[in-house]
Tab-separated table of C-alpha atoms in Angstrom:
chain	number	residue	atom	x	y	z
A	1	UNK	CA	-37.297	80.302	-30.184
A	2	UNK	CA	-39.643	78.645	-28.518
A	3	UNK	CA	-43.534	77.987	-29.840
A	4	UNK	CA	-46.531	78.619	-26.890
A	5	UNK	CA	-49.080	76.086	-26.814
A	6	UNK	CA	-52.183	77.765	-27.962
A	7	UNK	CA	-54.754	78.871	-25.394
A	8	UNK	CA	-57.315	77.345	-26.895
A	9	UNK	CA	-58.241	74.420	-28.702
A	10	UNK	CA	-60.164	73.448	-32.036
A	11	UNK	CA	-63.645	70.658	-31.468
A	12	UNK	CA	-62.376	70.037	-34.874
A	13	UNK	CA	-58.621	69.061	-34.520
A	14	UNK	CA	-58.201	65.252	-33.017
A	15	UNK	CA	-54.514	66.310	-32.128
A	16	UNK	CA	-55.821	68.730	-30.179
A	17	UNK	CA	-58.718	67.376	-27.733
A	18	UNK	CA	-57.690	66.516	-24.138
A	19	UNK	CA	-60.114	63.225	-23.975
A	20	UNK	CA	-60.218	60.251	-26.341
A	21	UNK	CA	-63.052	59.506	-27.952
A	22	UNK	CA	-64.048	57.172	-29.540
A	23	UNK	CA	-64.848	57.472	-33.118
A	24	UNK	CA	-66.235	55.232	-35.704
A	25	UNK	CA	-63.859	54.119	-38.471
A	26	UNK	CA	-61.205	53.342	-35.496
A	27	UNK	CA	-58.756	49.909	-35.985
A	28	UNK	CA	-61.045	49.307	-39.068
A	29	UNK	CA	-60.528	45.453	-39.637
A	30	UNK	CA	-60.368	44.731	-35.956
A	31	UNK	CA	-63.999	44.411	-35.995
A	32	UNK	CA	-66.359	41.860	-37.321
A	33	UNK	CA	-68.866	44.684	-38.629
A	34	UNK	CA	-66.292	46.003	-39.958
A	35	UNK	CA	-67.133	49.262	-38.192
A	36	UNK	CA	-63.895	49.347	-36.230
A	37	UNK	CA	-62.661	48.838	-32.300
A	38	UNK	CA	-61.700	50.619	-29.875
A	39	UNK	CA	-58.141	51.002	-29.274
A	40	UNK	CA	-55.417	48.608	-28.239
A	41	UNK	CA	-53.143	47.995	-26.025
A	42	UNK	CA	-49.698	47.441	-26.861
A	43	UNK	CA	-49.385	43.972	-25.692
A	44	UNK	CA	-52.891	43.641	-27.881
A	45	UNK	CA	-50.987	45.171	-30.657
A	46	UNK	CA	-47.731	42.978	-30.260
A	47	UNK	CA	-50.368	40.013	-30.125
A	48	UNK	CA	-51.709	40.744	-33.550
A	49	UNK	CA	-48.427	41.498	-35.555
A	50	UNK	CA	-46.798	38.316	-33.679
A	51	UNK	CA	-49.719	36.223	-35.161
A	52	UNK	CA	-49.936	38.082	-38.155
A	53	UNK	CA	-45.863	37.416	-38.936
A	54	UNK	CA	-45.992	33.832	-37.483
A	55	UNK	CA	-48.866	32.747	-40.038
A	56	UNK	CA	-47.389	34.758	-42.891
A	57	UNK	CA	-43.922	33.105	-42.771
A	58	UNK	CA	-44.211	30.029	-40.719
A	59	UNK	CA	-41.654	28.426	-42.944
A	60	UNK	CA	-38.549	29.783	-44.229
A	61	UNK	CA	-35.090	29.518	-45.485
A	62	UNK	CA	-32.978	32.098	-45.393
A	63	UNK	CA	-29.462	32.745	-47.097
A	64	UNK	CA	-26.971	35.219	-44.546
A	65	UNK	CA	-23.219	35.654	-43.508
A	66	UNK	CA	-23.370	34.833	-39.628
A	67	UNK	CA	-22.581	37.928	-37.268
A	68	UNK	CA	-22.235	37.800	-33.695
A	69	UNK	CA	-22.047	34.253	-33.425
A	70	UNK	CA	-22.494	33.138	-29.785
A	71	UNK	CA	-23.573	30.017	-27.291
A	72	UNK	CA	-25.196	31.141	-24.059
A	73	UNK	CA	-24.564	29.151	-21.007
A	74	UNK	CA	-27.731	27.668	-21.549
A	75	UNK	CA	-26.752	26.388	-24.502
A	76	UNK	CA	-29.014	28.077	-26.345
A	77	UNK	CA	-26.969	29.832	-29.953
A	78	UNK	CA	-27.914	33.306	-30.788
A	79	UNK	CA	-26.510	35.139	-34.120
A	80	UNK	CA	-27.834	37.611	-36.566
A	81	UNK	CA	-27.883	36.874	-40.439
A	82	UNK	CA	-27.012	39.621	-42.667
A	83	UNK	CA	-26.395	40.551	-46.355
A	84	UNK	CA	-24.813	43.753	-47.603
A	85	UNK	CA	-28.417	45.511	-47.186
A	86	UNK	CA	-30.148	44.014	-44.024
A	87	UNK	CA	-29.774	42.242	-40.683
A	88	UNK	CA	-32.376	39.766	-39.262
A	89	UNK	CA	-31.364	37.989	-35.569
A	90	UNK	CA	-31.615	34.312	-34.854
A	91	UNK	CA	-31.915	32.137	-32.295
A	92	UNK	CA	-31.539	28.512	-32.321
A	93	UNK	CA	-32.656	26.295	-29.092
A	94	UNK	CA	-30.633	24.279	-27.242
A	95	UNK	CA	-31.994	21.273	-28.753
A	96	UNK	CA	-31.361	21.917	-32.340
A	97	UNK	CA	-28.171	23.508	-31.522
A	98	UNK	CA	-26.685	20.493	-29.577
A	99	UNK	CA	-27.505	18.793	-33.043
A	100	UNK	CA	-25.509	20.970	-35.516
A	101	UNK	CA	-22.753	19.452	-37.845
A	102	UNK	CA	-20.688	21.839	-37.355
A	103	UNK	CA	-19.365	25.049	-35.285
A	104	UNK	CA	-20.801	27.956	-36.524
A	105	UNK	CA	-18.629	31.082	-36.883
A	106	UNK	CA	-18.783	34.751	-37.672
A	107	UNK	CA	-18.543	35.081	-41.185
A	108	UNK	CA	-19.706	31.573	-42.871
A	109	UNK	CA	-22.593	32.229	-45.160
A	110	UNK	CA	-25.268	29.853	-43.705
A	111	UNK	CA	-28.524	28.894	-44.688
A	112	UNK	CA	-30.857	28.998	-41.952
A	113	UNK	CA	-34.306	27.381	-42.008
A	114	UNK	CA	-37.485	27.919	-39.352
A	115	UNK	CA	-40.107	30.613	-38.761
A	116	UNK	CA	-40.124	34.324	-38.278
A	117	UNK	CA	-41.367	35.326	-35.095
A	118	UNK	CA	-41.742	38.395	-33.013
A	119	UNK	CA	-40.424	39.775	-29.476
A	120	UNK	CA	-42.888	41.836	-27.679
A	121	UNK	CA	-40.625	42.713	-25.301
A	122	UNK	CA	-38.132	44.620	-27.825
A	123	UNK	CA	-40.586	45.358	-30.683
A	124	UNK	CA	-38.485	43.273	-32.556
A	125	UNK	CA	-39.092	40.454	-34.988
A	126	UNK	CA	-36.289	37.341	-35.119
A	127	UNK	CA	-36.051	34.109	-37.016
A	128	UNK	CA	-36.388	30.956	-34.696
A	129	UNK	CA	-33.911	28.372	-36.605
A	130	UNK	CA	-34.491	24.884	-36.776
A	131	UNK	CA	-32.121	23.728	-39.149
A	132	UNK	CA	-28.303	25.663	-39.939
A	133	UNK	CA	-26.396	24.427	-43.172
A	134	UNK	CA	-23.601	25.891	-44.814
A	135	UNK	CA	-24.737	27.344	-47.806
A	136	UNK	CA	-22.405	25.598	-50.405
A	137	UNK	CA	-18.907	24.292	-50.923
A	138	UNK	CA	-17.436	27.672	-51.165
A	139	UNK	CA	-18.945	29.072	-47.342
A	140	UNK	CA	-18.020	24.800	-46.321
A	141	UNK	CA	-14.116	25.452	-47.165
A	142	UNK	CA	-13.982	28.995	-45.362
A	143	UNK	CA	-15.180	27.034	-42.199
A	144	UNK	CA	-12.668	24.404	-42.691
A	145	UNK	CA	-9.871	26.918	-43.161
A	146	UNK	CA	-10.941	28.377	-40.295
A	147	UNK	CA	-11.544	25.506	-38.022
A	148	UNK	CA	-7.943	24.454	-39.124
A	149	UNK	CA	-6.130	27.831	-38.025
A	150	UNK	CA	-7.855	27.678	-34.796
A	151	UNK	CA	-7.013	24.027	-34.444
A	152	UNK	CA	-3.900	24.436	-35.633
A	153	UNK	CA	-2.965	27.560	-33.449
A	154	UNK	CA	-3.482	25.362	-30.594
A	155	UNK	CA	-0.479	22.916	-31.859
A	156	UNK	CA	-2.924	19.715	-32.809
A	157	UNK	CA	-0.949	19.342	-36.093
A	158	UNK	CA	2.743	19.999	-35.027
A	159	UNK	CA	5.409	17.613	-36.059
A	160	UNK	CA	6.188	16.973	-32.898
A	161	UNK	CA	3.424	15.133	-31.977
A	162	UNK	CA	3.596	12.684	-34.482
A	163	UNK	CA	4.563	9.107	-33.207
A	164	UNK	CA	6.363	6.449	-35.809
A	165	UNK	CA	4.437	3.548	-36.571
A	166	UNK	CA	5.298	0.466	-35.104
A	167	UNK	CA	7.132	-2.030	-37.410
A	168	UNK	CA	5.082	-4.853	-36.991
A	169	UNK	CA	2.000	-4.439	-35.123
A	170	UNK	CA	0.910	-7.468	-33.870
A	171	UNK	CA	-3.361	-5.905	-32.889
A	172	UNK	CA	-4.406	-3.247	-35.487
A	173	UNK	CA	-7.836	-1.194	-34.394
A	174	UNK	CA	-9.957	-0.278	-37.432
A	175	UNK	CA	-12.844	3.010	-36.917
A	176	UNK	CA	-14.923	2.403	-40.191
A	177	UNK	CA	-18.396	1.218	-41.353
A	178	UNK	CA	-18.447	-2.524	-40.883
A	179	UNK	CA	-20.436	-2.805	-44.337
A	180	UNK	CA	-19.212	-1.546	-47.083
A	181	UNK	CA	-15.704	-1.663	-49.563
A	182	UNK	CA	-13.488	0.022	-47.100
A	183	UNK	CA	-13.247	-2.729	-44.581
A	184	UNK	CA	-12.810	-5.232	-47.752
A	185	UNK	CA	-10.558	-3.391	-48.826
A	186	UNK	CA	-7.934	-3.314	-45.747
A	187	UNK	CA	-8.795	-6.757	-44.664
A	188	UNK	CA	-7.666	-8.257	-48.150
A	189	UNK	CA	-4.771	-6.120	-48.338
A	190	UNK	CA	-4.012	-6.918	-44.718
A	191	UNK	CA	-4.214	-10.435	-44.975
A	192	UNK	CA	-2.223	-10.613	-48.731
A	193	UNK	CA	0.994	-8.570	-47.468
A	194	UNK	CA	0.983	-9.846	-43.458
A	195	UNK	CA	-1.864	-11.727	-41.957
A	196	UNK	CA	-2.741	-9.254	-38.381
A	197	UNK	CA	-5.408	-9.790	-35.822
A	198	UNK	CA	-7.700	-6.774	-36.765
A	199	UNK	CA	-10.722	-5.335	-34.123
A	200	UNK	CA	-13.087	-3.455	-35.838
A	201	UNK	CA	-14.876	-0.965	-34.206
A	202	UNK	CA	-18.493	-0.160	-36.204
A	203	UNK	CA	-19.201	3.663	-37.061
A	204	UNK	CA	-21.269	5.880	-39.002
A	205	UNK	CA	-18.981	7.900	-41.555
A	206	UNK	CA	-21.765	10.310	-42.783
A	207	UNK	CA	-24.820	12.093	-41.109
A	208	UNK	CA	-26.049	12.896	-37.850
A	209	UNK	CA	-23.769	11.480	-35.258
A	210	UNK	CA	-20.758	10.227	-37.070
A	211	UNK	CA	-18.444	12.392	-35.597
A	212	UNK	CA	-19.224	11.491	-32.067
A	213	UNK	CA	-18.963	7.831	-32.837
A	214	UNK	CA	-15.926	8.052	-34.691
A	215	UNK	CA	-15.107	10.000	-32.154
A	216	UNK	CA	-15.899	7.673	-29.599
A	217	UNK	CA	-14.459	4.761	-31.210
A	218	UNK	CA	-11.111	6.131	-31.201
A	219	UNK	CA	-11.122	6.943	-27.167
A	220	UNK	CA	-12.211	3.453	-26.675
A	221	UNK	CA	-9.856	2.630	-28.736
A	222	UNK	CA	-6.892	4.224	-26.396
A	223	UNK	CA	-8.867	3.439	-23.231
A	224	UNK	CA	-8.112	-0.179	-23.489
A	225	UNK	CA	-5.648	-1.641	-20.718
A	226	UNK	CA	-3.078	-3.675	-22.045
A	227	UNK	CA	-2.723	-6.769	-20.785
A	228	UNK	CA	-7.054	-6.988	-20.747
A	229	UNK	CA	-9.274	-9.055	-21.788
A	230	UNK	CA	-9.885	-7.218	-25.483
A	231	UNK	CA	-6.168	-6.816	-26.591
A	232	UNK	CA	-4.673	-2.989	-26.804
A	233	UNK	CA	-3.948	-1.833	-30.305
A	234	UNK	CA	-0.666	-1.498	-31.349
A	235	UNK	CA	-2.088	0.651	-34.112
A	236	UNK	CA	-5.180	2.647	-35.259
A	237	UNK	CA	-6.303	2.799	-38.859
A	238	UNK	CA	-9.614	5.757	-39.025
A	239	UNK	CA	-11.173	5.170	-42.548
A	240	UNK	CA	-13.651	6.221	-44.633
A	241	UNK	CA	-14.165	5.714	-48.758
A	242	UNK	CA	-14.518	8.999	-50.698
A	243	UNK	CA	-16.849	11.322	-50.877
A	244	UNK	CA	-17.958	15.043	-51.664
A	245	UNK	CA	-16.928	17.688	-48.636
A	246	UNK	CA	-19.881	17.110	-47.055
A	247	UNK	CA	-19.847	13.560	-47.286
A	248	UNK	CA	-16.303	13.587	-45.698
A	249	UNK	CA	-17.044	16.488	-43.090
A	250	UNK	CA	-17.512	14.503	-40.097
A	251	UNK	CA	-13.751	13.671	-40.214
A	252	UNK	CA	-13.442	17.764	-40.212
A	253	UNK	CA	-15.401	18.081	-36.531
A	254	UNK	CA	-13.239	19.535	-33.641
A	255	UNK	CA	-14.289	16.267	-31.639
A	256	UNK	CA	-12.886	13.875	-33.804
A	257	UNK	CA	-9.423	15.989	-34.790
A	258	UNK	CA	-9.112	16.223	-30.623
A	259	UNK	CA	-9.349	12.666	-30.542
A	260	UNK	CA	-6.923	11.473	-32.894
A	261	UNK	CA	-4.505	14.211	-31.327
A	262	UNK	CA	-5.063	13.154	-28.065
A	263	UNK	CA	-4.943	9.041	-29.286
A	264	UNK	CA	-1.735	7.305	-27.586
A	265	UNK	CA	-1.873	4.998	-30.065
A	266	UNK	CA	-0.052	5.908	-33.542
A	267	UNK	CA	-2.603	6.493	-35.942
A	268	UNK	CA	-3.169	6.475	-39.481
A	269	UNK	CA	-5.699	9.090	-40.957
A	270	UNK	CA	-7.283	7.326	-44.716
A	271	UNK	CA	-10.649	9.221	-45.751
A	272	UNK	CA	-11.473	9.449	-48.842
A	273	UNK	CA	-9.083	9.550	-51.880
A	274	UNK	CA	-5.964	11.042	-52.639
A	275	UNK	CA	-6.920	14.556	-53.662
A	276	UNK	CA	-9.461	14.260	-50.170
A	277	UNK	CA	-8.225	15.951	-47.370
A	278	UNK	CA	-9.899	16.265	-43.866
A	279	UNK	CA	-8.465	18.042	-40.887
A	280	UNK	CA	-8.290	14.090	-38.966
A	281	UNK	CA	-5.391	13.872	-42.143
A	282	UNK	CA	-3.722	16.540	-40.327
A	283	UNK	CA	-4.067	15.442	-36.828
A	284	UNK	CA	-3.297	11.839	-37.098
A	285	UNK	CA	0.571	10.449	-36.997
A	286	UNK	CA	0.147	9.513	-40.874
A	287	UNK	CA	-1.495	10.205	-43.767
A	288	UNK	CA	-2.917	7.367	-46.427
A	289	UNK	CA	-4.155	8.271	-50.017
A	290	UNK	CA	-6.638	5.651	-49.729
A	291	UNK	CA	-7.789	2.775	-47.010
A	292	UNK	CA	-5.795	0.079	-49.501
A	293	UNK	CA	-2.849	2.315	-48.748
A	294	UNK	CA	-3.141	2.631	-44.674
A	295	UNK	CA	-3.339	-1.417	-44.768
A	296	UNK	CA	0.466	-1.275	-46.645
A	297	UNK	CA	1.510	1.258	-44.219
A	298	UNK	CA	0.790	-0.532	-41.695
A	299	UNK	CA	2.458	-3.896	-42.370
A	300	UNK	CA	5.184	-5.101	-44.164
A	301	UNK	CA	5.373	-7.597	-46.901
A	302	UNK	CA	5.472	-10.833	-45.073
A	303	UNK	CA	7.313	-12.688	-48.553
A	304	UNK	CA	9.766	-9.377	-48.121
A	305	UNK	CA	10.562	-9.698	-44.990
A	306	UNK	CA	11.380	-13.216	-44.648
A	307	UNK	CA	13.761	-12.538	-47.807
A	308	UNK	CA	15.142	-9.815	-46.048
A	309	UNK	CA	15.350	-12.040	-42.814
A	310	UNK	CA	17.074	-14.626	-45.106
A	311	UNK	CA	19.717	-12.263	-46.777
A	312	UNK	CA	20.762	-10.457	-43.454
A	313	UNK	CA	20.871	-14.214	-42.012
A	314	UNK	CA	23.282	-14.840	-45.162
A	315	UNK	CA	25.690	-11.869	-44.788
A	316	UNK	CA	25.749	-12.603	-40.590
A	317	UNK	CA	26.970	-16.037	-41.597
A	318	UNK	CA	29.370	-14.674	-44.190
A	319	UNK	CA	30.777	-12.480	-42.180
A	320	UNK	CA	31.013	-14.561	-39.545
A	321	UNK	CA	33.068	-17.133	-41.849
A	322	UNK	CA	34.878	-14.375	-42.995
A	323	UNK	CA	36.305	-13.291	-39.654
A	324	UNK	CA	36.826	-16.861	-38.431
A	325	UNK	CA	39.498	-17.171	-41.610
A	326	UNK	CA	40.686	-14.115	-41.184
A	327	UNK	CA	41.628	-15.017	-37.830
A	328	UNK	CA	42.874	-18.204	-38.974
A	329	UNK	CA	45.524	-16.495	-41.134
A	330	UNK	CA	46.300	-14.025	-38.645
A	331	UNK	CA	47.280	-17.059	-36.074
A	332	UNK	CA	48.960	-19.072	-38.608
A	333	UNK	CA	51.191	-15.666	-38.983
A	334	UNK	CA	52.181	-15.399	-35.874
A	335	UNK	CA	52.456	-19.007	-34.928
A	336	UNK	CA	55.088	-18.855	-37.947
A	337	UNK	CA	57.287	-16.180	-35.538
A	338	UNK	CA	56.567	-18.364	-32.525
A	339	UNK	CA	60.066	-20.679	-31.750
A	340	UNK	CA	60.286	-24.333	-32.287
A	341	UNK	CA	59.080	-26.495	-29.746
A	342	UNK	CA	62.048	-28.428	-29.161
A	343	UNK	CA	63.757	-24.806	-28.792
A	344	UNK	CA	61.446	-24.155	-26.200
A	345	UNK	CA	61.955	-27.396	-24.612
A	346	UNK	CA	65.988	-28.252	-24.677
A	347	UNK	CA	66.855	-25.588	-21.766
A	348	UNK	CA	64.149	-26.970	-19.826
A	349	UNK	CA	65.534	-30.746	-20.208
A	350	UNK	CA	68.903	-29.339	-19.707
A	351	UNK	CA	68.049	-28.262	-16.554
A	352	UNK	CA	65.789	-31.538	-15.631
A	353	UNK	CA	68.765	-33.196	-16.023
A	354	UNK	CA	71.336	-31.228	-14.359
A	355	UNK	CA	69.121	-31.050	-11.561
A	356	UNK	CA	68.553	-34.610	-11.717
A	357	UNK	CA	72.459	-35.184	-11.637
A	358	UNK	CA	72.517	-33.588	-8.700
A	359	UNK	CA	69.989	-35.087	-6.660
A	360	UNK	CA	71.307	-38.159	-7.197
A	361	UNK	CA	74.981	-36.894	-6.054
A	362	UNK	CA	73.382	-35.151	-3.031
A	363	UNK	CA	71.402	-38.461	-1.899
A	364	UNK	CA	74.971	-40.901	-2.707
A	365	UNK	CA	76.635	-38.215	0.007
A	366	UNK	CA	74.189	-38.147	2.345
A	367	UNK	CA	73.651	-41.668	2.524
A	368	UNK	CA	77.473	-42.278	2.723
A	369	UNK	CA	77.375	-39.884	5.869
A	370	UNK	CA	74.669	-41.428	7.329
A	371	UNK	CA	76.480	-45.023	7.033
A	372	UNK	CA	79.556	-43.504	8.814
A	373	UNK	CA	77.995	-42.428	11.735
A	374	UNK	CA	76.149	-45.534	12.008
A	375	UNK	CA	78.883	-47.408	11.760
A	376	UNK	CA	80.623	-45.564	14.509
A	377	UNK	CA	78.172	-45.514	16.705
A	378	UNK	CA	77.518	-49.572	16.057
A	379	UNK	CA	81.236	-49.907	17.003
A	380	UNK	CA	80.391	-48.808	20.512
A	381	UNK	CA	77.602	-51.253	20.886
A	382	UNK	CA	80.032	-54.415	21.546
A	383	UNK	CA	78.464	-57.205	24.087
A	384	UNK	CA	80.815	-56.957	26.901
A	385	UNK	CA	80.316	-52.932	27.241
A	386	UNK	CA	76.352	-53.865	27.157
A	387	UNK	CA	77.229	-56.497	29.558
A	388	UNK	CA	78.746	-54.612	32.025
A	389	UNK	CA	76.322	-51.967	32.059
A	390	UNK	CA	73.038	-54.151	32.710
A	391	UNK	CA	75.123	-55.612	35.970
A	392	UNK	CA	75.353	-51.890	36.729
A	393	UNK	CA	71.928	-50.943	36.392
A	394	UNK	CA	70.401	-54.123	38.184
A	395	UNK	CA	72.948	-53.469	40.857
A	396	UNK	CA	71.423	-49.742	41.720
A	397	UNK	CA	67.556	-51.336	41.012
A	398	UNK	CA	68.451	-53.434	44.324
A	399	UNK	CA	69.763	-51.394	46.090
A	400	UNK	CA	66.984	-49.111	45.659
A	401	UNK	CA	64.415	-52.275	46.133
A	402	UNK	CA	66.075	-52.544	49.518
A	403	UNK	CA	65.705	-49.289	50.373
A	404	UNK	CA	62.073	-48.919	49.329
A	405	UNK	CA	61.596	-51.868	51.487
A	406	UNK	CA	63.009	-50.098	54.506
A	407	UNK	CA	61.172	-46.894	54.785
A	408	UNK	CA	57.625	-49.300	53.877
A	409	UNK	CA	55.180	-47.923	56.794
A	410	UNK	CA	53.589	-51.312	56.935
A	411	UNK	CA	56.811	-52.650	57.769
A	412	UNK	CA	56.491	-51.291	61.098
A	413	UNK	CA	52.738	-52.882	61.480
A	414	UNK	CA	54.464	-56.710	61.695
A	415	UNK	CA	56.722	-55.551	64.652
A	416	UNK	CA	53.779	-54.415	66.508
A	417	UNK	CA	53.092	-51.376	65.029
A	418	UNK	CA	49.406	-50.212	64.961
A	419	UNK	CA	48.217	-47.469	62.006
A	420	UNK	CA	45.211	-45.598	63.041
A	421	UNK	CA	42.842	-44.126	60.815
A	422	UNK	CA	40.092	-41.701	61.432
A	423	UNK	CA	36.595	-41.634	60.013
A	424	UNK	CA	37.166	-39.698	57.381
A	425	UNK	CA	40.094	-42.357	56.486
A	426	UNK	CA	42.588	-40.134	57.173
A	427	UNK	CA	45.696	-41.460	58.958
A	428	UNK	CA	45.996	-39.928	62.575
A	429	UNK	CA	49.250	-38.369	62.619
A	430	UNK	CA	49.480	-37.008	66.016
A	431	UNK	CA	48.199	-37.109	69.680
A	432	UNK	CA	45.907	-33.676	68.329
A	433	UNK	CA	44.467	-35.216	66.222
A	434	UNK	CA	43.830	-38.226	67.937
A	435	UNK	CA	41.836	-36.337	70.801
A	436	UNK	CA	39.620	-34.783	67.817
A	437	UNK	CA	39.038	-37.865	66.335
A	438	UNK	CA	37.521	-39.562	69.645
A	439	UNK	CA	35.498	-36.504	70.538
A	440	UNK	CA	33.886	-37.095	66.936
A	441	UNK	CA	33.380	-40.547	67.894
């Protein structure tokens, strides 16, 4: 059922009148008199309750669970705080947030300190935070149980990471305070058990900025070449004395658990005391109660090991001595199954001298054969045989003399006999040639 406007309207209802007027008594307090203004706009409204809510709670702190935690891209962190009866929003710049301790999350009860401020464009009114702490020990351990299942979720505490610690490191990187007990305290220890070269690398352990420099330190740390001018670490020692939670919570930040995690260097994790524990405990290769206890870790009694050095040296020469003798009985038995030598030998000289024997008989023969035939052939060598044969021989060397004598070319030269020779000195042989040779000359 629907209701008709009326026809007409009453001068005396102000719901009813088509024009505003205005009337006295209107915004009473906007005026000086006191008499009232005329109306407002909105953005002349949103003015006044902005100013009015700025100067009425310029500075506050206020106790909430976080809900809707998020970082916009520029960097700016918006959230809402709320109990179990209200909700008020938040922003935090990008300046402030930058500078928080920690990562806040939905559902840590913060405590959030700035001013209360208004958006016009919404109609709604928001705190602008300055400061955002963790309200208490209690809401401080839910964010490190959760920062540990996200971190651990992700595999940065797995077993299998873990690297052993070298035996003996000969360079051993320290990430401390360079004043203070803990340093003392590993450089005494260090130099008692095994004197190490140690490089110290200077942090903050508390406050603003500890966690980046620790941080930092560490990635320097792994960043050095080896073989440089500033000597690689063969190990990393990241300590701190103790502390309450708070005291100890840069060693919880995401930057510095990535950091030992990602470290190529083994690394021992010794902050605080033994019933401490800090997420870097879970990320680094080892754990130490205390920093006294990281220095024993990481080196050995030197007085220990040389003992140990001595006895191995001991049972290497023992058993050394003890395997020479044993092989010394082992060839005396089985020299004692081995034959004599002169049973070895008495064949051998057997044979020497049967061979000898008959050497001797072979050469007595031969030489008797040889004499024979040199005595028969010496038989034929009597003088008047020899004698006879040289009148032989120089009989046929004259004859042949003679006859040599006879077919002598020049022979022929003393009985008138001319022998011609060309230019060439060739002897002209023929009437042919003859004829050639004088046409030549």
């Amino acid at each position: 059922m629907s209701v008709p406007f009326p026809d007409t309207a009453s001068e005396t209802d102000p719901a009813a009148r088509l024009l505003a007027e205005h009337s006295p008594g209107d915004n009473l307090g906007q005026s000086p008199s006191g008499d009232g203004a005329p109306a407002m706009t909105v953005s002349q409204l949103s003015a006044a309750i902005k100013r009015t809510v700025e100067d009425g709670f310029s500075r506050v702190r206020v106790r909430g669970e976080l809900s809707g935690a998020k970082r916009a891209a520029s960097g700016h962190f918006y959230a809402a705080l709320k109990d179990d009866n209200a909700l008020i929003d938040m922003v935090m710049w990008k300046g402030q947030a930058a500078r928080l301790a920690f990562r806040p999350e939905d559902g840590i009860e913060v405590i959030a300190t700035g001013k209360l401020t208004t958006y016009p464009g919404r109609s709604k009114y928001q705190l602008v935070v300055d400061s955002l702490e963790v309200a208490g020990e209690g809401a401080l351990m839910l964010l490190f149980e959760k920062l540990k299942a996200r971190l651990g979720a992700e595999g940065l505490f797995d077993q299998a990471r873990k690297q052993d610690l070298p035996r003996l490191p000969r360079i051993i990187g320290v990430v401390t305070s360079p004043t203070g007990a803990v340093i003392r305290d590993i450089l005494h220890r260090l130099a008692d058990r095994f004197p190490t070269h140690v490089i110290v690398w200077p942090v903050l352990v508390q406050g603003d900025g500890a966690a980046a420099q620790v941080a930092g330190a560490i990635r320097g740390f792994d960043a050095i070449a080896p073989g440089g001018p500033v000597p690689r670490p063969d190990l990393v020692i990241v300590a701190r004395g103790g502390g309450s939670i708070e005291d100890l919570w840069a060693f919880n930040e995401e930057v510095v658990v990535r950091a030992i995690a990602d470290c190529r260097i083994p690394t021992i994790s010794a902050v605080g005391h033994e019933t401490d524990t800090t997420l870097a405990d879970y990320a680094a290769d080892r754990r130490a109660p205390t920093p006294t206890a990281a220095a024993e870790m990481a080196v050995p009694v030197r007085a220990e090991l040389r003992e140990l050095l001595l006895q191995r040296a001991g049972r290497m020469v023992g058993a050394a001595n003890r395997h020479q003798a044993l092989a010394r009985e082992r060839l005396a038995a089985l020299a004692r199954h081995l034959p004599k030598r002169e049973g070895l030998y008495a064949p051998q000289r057997q044979r020497l001298d049967d061979s000898a024997d008959r050497l001797d008989r072979s050469q007595r023969q031969r030489l008797a054969v040889v004499g024979e035939r040199l005595a028969t052939r010496g038989a034929a060598l009597r003088p008047a045989l020899l004698a006879r044969r040289w009148d032989r021989d120089r009989a046929r060397l004259g004859g042949l003399g003679r006859l040599l004598d006879s077919l002598d070319p020049r022979a022929l030269l003393s009985r008138g006999y001319a022998m011609v020779r060309d230019a060439g000195g060739e002897i002209v042989t023929s009437a042919a040639r003859a004829q050639a040779a004088a046409r030549r000359w």
